[in-house]
PDB file of C-alpha atoms in Angstrom:
ATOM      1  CA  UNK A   1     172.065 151.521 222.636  1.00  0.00           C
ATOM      2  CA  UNK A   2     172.624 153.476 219.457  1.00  0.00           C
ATOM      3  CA  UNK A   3     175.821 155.671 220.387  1.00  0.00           C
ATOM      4  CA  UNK A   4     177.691 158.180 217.948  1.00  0.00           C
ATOM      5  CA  UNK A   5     180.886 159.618 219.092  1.00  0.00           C
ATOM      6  CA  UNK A   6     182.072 162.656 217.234  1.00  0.00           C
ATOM      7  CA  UNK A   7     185.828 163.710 217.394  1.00  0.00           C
ATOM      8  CA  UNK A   8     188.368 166.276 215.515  1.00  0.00           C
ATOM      9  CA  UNK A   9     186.828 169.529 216.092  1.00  0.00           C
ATOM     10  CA  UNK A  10     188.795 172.227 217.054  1.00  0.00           C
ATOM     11  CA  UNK A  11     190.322 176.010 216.448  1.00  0.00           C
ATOM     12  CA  UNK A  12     191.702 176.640 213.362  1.00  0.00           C
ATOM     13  CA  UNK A  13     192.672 179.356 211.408  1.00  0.00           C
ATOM     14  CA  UNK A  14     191.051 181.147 208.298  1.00  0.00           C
ATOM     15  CA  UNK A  15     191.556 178.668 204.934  1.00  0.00           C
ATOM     16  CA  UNK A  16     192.628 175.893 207.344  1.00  0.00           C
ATOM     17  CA  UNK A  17     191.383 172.222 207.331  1.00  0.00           C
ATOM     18  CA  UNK A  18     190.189 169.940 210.128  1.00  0.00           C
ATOM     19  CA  UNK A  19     188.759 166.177 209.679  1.00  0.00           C
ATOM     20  CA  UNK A  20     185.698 165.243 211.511  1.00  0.00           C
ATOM     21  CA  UNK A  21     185.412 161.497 212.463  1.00  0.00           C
ATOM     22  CA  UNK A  22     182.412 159.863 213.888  1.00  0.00           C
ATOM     23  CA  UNK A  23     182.108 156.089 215.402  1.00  0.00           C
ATOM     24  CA  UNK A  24     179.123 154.872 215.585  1.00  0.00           C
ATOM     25  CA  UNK A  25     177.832 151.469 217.458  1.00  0.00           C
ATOM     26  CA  UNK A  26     174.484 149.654 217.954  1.00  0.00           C
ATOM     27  CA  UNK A  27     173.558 150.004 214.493  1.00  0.00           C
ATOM     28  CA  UNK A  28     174.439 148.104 211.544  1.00  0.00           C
ATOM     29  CA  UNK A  29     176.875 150.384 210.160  1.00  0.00           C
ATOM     30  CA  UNK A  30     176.599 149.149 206.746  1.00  0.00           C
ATOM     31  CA  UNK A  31     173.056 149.765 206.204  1.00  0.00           C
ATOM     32  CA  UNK A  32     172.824 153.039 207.665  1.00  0.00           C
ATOM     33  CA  UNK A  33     172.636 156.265 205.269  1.00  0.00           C
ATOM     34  CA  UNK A  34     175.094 158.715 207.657  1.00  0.00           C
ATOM     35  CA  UNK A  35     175.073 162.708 207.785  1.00  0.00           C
ATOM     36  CA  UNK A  36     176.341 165.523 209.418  1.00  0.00           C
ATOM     37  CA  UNK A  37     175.042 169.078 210.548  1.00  0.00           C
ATOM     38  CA  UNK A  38     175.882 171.670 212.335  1.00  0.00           C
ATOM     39  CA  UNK A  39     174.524 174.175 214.282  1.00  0.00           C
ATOM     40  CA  UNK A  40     176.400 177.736 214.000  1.00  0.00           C
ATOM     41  CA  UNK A  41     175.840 179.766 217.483  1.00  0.00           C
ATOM     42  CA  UNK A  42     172.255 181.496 217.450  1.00  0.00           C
ATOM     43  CA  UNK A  43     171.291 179.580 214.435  1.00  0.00           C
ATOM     44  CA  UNK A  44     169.335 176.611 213.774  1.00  0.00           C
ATOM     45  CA  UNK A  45     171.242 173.094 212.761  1.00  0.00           C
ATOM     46  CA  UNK A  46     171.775 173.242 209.335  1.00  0.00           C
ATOM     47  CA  UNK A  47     172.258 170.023 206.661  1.00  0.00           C
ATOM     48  CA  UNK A  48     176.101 169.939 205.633  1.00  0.00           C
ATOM     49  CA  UNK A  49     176.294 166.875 203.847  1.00  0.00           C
ATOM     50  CA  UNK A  50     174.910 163.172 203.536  1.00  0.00           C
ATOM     51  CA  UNK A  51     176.637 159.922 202.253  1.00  0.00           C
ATOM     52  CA  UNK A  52     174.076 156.743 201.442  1.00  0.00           C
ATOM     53  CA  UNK A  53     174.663 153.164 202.346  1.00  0.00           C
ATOM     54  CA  UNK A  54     175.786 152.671 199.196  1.00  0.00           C
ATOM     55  CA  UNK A  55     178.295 155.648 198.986  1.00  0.00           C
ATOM     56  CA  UNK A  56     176.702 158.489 197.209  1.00  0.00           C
ATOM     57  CA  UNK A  57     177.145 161.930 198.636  1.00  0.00           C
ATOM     58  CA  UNK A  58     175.085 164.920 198.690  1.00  0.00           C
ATOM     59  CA  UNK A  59     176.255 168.723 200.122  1.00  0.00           C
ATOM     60  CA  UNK A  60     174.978 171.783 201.056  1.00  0.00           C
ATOM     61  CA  UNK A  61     175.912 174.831 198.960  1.00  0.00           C
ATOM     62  CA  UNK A  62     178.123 175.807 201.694  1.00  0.00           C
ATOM     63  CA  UNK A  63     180.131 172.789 201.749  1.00  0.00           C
ATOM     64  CA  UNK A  64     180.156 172.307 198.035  1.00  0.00           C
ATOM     65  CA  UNK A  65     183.679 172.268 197.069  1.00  0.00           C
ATOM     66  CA  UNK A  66     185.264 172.290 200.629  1.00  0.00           C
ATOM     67  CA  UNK A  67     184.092 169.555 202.202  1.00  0.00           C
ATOM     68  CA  UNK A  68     183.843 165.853 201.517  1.00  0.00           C
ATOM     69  CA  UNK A  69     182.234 163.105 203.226  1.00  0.00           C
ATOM     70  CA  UNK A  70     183.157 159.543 203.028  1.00  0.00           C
ATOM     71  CA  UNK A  71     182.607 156.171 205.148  1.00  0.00           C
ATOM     72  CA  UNK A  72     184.811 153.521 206.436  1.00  0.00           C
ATOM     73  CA  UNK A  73     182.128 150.515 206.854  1.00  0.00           C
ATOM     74  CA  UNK A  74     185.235 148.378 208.505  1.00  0.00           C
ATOM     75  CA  UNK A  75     185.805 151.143 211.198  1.00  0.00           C
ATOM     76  CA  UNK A  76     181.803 152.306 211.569  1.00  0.00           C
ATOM     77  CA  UNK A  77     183.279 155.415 211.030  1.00  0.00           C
ATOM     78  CA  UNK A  78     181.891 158.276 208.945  1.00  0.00           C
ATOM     79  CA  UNK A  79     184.220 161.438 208.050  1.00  0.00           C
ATOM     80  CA  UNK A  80     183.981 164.890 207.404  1.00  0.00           C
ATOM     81  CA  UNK A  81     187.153 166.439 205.324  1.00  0.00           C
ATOM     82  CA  UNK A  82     186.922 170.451 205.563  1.00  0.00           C
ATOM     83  CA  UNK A  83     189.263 171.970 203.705  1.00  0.00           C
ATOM     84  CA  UNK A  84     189.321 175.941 202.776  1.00  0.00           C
ATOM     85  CA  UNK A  85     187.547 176.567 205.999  1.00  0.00           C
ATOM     86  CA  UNK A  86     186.226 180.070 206.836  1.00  0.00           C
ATOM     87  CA  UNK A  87     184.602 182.288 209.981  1.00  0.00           C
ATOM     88  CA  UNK A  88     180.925 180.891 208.754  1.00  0.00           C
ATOM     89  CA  UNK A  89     181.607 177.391 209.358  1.00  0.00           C
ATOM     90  CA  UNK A  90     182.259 178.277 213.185  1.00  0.00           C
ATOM     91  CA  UNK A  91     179.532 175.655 214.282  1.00  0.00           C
ATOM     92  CA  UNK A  92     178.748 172.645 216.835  1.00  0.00           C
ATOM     93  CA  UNK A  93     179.049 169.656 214.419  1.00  0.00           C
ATOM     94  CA  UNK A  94     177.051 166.564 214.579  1.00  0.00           C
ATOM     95  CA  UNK A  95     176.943 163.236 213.378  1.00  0.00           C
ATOM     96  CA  UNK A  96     173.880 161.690 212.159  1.00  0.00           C
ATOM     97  CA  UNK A  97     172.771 157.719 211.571  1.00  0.00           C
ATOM     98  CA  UNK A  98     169.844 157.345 208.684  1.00  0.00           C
ATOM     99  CA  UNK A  99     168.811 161.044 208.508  1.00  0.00           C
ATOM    100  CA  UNK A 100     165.775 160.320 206.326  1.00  0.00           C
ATOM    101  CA  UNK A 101     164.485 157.571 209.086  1.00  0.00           C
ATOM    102  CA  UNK A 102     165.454 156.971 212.863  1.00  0.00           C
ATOM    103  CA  UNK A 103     168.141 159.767 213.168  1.00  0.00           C
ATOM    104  CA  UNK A 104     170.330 159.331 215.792  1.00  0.00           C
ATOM    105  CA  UNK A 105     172.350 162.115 216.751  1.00  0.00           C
ATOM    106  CA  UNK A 106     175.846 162.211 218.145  1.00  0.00           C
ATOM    107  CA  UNK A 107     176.830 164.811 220.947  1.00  0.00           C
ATOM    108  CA  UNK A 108     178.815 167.482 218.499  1.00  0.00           C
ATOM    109  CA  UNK A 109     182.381 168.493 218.479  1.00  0.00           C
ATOM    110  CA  UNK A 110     182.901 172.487 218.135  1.00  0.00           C
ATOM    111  CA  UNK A 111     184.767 173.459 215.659  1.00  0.00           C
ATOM    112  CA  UNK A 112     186.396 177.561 215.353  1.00  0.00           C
ATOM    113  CA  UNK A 113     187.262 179.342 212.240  1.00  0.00           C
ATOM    114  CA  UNK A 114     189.407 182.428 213.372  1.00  0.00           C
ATOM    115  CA  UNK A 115     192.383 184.111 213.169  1.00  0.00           C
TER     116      UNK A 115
END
């Protein structure tokens, strides 16, 4: 019963920003590591960035400098901030609960970079 609901995605221009949200239920929230990827069109789903149980954050070189992650353990609600956005991040992104064990996926929200 382990559901992830992704939400925020949408068209946006060139150097715009968007925040990705993602609720998650039937897991304990608070013990989960939490990701998210995304999976450009024609290409394979790609790591963006992970956030621990206990808050530490890791990015891909894409996202380095762009994009932050951060949790809300009262909402079990993990975030994606994209800032400075650009064509190449045109992808389907997804949330993911504990990456590095049972990985549950969400169902992706598209997000657009174009002008």
């Amino acid at each position: 019963q382990v559901q992830l609901v992704e939400s925020g995605g949408g068209l946006v221009q060139p150097g715009g920003s968007l925040r990705l949200a993602c609720a998650a239920s039937g897991i304990i929230f608070s013990a989960n590591a939490m990701g998210w990827y995304r999976q450009p069109p024609g290409k394979q789903r790609e790591l963006v960035a992970t956030i621990t149980r206990g808050g530490y954050t890791n990015y891909a070189d894409s996202a380095k400098g762009r994009f932050t992650i951060s949790r809300d353990n009262t909402k079990n609600t993990v975030y994606l901030q994209m800032n400075s956005l650009k064509p190449e991040d045109t992808a389907v992104y997804y949330c993911i609960a504990n990456p590095w064990g049972s990985r549950y996926w969400g169902q992706g929200t598209q997000v657009t970079v174009s002008s």
